[in-house]
CSV table of C-alpha atoms and ligand atoms in Angstrom, one decimal:
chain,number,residue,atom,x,y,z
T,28,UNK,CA,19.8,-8.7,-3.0
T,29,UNK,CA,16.6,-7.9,-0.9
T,30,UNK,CA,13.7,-9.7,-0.7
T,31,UNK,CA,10.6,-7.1,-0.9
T,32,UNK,CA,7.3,-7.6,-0.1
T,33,UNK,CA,4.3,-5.7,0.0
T,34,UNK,CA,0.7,-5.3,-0.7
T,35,UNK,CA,-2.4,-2.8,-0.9
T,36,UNK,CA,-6.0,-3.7,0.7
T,37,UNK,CA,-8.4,-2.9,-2.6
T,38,UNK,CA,-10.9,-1.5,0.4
T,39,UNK,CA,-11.5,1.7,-2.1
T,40,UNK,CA,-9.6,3.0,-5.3
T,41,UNK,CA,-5.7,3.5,-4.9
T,42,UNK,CA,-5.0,7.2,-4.3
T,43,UNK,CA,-1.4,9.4,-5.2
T,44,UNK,CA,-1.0,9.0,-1.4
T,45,UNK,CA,-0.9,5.0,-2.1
T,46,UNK,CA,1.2,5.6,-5.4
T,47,UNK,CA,3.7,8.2,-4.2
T,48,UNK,CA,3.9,6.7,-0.2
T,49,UNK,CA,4.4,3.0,-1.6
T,50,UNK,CA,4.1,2.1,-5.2
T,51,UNK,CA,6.4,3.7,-6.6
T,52,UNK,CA,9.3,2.6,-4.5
T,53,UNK,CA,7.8,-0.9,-5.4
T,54,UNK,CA,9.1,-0.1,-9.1
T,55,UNK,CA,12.3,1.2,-8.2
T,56,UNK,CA,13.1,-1.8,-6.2
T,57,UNK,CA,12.0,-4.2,-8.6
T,58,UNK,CA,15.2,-3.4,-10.5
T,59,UNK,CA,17.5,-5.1,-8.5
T,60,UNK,CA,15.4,-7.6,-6.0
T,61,UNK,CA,13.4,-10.5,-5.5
T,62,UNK,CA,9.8,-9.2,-5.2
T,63,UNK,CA,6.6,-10.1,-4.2
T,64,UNK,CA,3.5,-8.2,-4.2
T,65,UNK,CA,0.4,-8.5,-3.9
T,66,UNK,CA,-3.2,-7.6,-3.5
T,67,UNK,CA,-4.4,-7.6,0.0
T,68,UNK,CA,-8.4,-8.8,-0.8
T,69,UNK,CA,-8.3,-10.7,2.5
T,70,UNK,CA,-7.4,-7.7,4.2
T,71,UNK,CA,-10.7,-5.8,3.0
T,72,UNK,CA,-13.1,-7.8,4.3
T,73,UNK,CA,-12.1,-6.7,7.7
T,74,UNK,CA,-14.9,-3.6,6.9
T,75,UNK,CA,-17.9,-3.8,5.8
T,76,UNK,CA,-17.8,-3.5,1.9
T,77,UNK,CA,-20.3,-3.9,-0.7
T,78,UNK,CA,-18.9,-7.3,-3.3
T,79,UNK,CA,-19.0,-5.7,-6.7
T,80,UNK,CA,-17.2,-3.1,-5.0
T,81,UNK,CA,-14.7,-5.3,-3.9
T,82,UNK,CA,-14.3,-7.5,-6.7
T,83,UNK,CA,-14.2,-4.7,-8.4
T,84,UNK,CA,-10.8,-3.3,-7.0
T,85,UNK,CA,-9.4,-6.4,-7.1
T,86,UNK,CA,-9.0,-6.7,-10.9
T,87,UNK,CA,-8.0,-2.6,-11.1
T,88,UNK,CA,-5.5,-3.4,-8.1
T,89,UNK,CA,-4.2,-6.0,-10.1
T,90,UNK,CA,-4.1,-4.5,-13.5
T,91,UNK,CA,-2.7,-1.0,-11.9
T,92,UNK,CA,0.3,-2.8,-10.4
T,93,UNK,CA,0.9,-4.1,-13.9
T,94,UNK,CA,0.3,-0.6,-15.8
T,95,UNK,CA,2.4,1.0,-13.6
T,96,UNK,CA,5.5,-1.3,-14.8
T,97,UNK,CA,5.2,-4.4,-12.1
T,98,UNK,CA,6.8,-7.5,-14.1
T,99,UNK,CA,4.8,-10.3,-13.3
T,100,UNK,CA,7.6,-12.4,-15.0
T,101,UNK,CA,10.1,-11.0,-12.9
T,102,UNK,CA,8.2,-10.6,-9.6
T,103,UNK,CA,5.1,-12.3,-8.3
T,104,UNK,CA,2.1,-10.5,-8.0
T,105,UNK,CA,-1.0,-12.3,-6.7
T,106,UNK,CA,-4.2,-11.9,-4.7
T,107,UNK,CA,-4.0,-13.2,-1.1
T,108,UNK,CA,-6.9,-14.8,-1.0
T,109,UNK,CA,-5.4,-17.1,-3.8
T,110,UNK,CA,-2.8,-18.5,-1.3
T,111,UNK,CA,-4.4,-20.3,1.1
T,112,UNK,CA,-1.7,-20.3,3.6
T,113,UNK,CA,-1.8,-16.6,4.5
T,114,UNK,CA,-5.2,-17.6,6.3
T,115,UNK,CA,-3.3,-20.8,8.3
T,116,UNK,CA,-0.2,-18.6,9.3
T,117,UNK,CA,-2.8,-15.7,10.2
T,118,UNK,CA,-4.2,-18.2,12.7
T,119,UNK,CA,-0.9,-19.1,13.8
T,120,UNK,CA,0.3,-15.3,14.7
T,121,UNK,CA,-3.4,-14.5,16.3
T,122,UNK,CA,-2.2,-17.5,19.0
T,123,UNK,CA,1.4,-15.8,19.3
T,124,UNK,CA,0.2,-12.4,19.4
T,125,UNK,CA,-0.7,-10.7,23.3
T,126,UNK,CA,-4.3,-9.0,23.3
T,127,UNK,CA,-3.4,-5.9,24.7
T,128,UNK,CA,-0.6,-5.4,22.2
T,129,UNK,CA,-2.6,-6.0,19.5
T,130,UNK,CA,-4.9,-3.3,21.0
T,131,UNK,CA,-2.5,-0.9,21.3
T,132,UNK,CA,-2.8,-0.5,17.2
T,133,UNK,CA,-3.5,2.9,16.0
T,134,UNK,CA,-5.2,1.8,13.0
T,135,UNK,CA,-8.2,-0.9,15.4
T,136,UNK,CA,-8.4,2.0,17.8
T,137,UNK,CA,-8.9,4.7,15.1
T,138,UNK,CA,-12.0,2.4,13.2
T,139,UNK,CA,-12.9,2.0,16.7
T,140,UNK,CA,-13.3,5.5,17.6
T,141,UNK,CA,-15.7,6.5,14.6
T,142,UNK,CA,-17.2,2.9,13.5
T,143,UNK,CA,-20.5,1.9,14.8
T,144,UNK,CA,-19.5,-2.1,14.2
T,145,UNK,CA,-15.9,-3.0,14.6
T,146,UNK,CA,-15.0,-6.9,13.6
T,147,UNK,CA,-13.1,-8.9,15.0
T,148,UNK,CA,-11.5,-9.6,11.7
T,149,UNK,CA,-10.0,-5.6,12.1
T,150,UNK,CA,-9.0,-6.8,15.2
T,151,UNK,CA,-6.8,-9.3,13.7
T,152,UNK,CA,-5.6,-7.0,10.4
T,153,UNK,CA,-2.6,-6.8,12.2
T,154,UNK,CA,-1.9,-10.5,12.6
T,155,UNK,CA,-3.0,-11.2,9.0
T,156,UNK,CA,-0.2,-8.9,7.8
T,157,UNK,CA,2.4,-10.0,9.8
T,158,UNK,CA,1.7,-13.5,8.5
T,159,UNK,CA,2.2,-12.1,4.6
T,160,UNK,CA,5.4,-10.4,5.1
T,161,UNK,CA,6.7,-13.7,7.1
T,162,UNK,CA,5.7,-16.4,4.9
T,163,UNK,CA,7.9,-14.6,2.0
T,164,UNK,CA,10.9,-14.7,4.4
T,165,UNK,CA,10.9,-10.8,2.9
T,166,UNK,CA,13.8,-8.4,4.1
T,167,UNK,CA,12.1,-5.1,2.9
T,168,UNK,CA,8.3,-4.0,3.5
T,169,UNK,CA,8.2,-0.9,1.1
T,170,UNK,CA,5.0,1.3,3.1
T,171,UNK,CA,4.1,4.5,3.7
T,172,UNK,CA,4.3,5.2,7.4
T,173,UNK,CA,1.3,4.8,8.5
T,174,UNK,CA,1.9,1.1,8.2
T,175,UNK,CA,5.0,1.2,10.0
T,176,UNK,CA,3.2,0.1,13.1
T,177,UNK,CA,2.1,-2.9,11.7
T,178,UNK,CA,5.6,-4.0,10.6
T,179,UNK,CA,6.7,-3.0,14.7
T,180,UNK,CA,4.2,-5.5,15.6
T,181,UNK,CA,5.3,-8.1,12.8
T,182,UNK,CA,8.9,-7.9,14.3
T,183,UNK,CA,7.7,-8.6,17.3
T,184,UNK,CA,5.2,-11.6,17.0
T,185,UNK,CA,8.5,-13.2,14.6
T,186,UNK,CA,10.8,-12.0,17.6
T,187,UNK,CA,8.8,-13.8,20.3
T,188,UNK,CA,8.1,-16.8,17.8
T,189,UNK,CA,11.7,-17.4,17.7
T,190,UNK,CA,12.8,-17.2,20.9
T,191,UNK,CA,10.0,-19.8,21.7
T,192,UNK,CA,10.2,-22.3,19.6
T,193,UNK,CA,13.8,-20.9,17.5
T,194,UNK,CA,14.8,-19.4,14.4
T,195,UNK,CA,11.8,-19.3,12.1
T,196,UNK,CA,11.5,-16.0,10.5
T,197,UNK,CA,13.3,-13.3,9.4
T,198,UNK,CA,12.9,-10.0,10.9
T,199,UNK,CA,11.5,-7.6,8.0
T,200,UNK,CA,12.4,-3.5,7.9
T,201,UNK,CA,10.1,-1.2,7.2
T,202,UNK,CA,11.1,1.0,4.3
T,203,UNK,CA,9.8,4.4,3.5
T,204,UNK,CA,10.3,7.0,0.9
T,205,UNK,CA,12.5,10.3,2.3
T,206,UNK,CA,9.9,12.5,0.8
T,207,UNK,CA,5.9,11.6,0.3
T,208,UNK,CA,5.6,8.9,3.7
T,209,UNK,CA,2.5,10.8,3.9
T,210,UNK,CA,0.8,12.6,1.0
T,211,UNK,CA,-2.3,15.0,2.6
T,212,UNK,CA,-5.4,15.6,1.7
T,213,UNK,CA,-5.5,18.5,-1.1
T,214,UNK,CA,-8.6,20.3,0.5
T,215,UNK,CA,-7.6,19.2,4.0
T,216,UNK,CA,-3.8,19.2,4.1
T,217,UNK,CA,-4.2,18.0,8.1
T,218,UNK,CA,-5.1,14.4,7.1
T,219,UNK,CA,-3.8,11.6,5.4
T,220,UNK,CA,-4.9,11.4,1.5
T,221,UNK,CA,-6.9,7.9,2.0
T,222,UNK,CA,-8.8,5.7,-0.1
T,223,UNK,CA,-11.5,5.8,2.6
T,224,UNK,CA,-12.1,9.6,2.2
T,225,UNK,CA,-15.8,10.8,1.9
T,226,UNK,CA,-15.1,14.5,0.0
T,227,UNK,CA,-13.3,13.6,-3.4
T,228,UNK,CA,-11.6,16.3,-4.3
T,229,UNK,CA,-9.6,15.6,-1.0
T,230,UNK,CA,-8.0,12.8,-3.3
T,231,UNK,CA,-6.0,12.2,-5.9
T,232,UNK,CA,-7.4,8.5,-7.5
T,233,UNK,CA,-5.3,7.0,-10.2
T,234,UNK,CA,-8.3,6.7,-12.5
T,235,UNK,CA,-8.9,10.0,-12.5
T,236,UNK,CA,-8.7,11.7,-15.3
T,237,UNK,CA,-6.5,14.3,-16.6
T,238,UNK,CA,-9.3,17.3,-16.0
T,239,UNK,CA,-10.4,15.9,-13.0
T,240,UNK,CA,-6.6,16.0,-11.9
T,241,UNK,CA,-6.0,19.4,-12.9
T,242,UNK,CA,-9.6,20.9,-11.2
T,243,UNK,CA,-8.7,18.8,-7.9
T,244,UNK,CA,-5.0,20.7,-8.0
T,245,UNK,CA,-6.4,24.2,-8.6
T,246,UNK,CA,-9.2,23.6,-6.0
T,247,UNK,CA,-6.3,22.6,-3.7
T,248,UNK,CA,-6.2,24.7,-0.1
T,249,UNK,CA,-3.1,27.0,0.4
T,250,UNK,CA,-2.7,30.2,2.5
T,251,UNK,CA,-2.5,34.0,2.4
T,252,UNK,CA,1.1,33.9,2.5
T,253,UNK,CA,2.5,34.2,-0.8
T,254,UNK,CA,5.1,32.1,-0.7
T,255,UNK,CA,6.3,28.8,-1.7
T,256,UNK,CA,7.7,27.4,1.5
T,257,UNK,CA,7.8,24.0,3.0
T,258,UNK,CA,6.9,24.4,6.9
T,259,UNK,CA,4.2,23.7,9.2
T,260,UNK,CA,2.4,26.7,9.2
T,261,UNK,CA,1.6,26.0,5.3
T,262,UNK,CA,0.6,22.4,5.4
T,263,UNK,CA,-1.3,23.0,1.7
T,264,UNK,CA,1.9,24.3,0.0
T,265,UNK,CA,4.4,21.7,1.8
T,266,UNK,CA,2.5,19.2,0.6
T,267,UNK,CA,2.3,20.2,-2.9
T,268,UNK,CA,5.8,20.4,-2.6
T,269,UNK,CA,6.3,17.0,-1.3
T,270,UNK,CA,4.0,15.9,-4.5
T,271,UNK,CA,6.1,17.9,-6.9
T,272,UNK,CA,9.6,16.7,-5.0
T,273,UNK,CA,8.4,13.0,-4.7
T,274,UNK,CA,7.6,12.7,-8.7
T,275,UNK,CA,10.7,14.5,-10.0
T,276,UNK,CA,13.1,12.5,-7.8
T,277,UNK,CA,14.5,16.0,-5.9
T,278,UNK,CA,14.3,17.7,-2.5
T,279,UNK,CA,12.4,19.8,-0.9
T,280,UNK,CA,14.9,22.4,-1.1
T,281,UNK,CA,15.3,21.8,-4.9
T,282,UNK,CA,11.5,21.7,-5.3
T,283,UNK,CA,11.5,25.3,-3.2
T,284,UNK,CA,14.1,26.6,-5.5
T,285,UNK,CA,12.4,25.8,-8.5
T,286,UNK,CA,9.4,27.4,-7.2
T,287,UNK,CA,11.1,30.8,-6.6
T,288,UNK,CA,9.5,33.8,-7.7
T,289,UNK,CA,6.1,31.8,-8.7
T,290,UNK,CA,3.1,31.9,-7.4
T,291,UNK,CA,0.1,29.6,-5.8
T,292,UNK,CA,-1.6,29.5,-9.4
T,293,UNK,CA,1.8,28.0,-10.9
T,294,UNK,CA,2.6,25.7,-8.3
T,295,UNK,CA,-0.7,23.9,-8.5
T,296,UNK,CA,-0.9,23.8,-11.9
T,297,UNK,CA,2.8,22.6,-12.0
T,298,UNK,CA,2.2,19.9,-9.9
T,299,UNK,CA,-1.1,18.7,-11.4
T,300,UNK,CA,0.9,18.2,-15.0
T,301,UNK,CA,3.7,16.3,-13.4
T,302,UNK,CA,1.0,14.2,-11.7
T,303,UNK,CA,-0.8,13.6,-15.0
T,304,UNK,CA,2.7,12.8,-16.6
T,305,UNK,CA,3.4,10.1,-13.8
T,306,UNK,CA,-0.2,8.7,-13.4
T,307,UNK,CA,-2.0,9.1,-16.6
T,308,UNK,CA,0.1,6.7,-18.2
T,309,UNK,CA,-0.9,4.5,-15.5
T,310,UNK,CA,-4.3,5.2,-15.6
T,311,UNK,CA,-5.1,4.7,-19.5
T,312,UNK,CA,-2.9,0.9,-19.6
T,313,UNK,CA,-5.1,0.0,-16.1
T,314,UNK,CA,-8.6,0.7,-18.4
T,315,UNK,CA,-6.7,-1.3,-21.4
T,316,UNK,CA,-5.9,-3.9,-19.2
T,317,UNK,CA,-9.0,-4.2,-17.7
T,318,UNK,CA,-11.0,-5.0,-21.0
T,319,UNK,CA,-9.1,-8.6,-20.9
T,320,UNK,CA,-10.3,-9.8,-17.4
T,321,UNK,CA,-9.6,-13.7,-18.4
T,322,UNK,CA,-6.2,-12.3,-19.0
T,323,UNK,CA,-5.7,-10.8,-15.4
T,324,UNK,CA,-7.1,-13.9,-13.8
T,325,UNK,CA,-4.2,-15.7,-16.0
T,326,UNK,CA,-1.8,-14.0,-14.4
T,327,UNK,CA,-3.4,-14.0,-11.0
T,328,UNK,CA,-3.5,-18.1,-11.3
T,329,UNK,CA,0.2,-17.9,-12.2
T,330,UNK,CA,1.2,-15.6,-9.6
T,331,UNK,CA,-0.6,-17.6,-7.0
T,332,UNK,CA,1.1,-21.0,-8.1
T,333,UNK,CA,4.7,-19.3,-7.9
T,334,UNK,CA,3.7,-17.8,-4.4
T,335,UNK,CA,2.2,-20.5,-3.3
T,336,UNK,CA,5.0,-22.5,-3.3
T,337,UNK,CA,7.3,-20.5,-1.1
T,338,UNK,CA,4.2,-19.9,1.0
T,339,UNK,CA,3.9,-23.9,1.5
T,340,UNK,CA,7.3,-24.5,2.8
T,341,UNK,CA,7.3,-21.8,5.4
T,342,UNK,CA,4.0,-23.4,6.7
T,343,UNK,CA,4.8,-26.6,7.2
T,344,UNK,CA,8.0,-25.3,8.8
T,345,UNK,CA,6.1,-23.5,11.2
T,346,UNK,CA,3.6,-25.8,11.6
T,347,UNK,CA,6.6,-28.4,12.8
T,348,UNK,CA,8.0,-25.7,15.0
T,349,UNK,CA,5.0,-25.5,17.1
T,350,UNK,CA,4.7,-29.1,17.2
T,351,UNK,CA,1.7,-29.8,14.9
T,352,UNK,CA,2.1,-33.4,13.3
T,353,UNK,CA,2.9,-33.2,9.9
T,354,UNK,CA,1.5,-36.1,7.7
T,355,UNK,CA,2.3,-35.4,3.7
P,426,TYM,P1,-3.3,0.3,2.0
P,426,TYM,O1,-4.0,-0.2,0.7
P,426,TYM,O2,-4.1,1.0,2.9
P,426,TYM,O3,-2.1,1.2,1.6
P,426,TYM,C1,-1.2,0.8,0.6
P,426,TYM,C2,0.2,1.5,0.8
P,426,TYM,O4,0.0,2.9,0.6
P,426,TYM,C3,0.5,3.6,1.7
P,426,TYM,N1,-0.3,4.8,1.9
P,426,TYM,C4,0.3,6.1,1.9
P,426,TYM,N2,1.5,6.5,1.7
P,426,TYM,C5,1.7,7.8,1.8
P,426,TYM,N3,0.7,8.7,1.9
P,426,TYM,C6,-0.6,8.3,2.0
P,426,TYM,N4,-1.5,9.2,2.1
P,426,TYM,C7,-0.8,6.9,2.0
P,426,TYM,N5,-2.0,6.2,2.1
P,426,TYM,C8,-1.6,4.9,2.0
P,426,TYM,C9,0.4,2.7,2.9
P,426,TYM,O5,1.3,3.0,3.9
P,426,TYM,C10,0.7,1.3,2.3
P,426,TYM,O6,2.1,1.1,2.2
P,426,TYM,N6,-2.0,-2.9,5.5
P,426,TYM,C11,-1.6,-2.5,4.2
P,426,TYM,C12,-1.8,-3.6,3.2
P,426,TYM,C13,-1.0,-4.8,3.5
P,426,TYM,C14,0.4,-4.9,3.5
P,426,TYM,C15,0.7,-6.3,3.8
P,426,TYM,C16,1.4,-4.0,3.3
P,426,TYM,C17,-1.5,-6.1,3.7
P,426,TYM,N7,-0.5,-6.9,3.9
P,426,TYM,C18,2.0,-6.7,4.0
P,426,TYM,C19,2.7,-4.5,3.5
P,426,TYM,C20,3.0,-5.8,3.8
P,426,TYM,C21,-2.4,-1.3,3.8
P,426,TYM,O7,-2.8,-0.6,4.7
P,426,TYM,O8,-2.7,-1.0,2.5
């Protein structure tokens, strides 16, 4: 048995790309693990982000992971910001943590490139994760793979930890699905489906609903030629594909087979229904769920106690290892 752990950043609203990259893997692990997840709100105040907005997220977050079949008595699920020791052991891996490795991160230099005000807090995103994934003692970060990164540079601030002041942590894998690691933009298939995205139909949200799914899909770019491959010179169709492979638990090739004979009009529509069959379920419990906020925050307050207390005894642990004095 595994211990799992992972989280999303409610810095927008989650996307298929988040669902199909991360999520769903979360629920298929569930079965047979100890799991912890958890919504990243410390995480999002590393942009600038209006609070409505953010508080906002935090309760659909929450009640998504829920509606999509999370068991909050089997598993913990939690906010971050709830357990107070993700902010200590942050602190702890910022002072174990070389600046120019930390610089190196795709994700700080990306922001970097295209924001006018970069904080020092995005500087540290890094750090801040690593510290979540090691205060579980987790096994298995479930991510798409643009966090894989991230869990490099988590395996090598616990790596370094240990050799300096001895075995601490354990050294997590990052785990990623064999199809859908990164679901592309449905208008521009070159980038990365993300929450951040500025042109709509470029994303797939999980509140949308079912006709918004199905316009999205049909106004979803392809090519001129007529055929239902999976290849780099049709990043549209491939990643259609990928959808339609990723939902229905086959391969490629299957997904390819099925499509034989068909044509661009059937493959979107196709994949838009088995994306409304997956997510609207999702969708509709997430609005129920969110009519009972006192509710949420009740299982927010329990998650946090149960987390918390696994979270406390790594702490002190580490705060003994690096020689702080210890007084309770
Ligand atoms: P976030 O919210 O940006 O992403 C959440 C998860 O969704 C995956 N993902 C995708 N997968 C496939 N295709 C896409 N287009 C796509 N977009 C996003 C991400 O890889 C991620 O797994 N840093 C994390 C949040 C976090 C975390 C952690 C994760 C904070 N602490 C500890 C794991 C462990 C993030 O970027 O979330």
């Amino acid at each position: 048995m595994e211990t799992i752990y992972s989280a999303t950043k409610p810095t927008g609203k989650l996307t298929l790309g988040n669902y199909l990259g991360a999520m769903k893997n979360w629920k298929e692990m569930q079965k047979d693990n100890s799991c912890i997840f958890a919504v990243a709100d410390l995480h999002s105040l590393t942009i600038d982000i209006d609070k409505k907005t953010l508080t906002d997220n935090i309760y659909k977050q929450f009640a998504t992971f829920l509606a999509m079949g999370l068991d909050h008595e089997k598993s913990i699920i939690y906010c971050q910001s709830h357990v107070k020791e993700h902010a200590e052991l942050a602190w702890i891996m910022n002072c174990n943590t070389n600046f120019g490795e930390a610089s190196r991160m795709t994700q700080f230099k990306d922001h970097k490139a295209k924001d006018k005000v970069v904080s020092v807090g995005l500087f540290a995103y890094p750090m801040l994760m690593a510290g979540d994934i090691l205060l579980y003692n987790a096994t298995v970060v479930p991510v798409g793979v643009d966090q894989m990164q991230h869990i490099e540079i988590c395996r090598d601030i616990a790596t370094r930890f240990n050799s300096k002041y001895g075995d601490t942590f354990i050294l997590p894998k990052g785990v990623v699905p064999k199809v859908g690691a990164k679901i592309m933009g449905l208008v521009d298939p070159t980038r990365k489906m993300a929450k951040s995205e500025n042109n709509e139909n470029n994303v797939i949200y999980i509140e949308d609903d079912d006709q918004t799914i199905r316009r999205k899909f049909k106004r979803a770019v392809t090519d001129s030629l007529a055929r239902i491959k999976y290849c780099d010179e049709q990043p549209g169709v491939s990643n259609l594909l990928v959808i339609y492979s990723r939902i229905n638990g086959i391969s490629i090739a299957e997904a390819e087979k099925h499509f034989e004979g068909k044509n661009y009009n059937d493959l979107k529509s196709e994949v838009a229904e088995c994306v409304i069959k997956e997510i609207g379920p999702v969708r509709d419990k997430m609005n129920e769920l969110l009519k009972d906020k006192k509710y949420l925050e009740e299982l927010m307050r329990i998650g946090a106690e149960r987390a918390s207390v696994i979270a406390r005894k790594t702490l002190r642990k580490v705060y003994k290892r690096v020689g702080l004095v210890g007084i309770y």
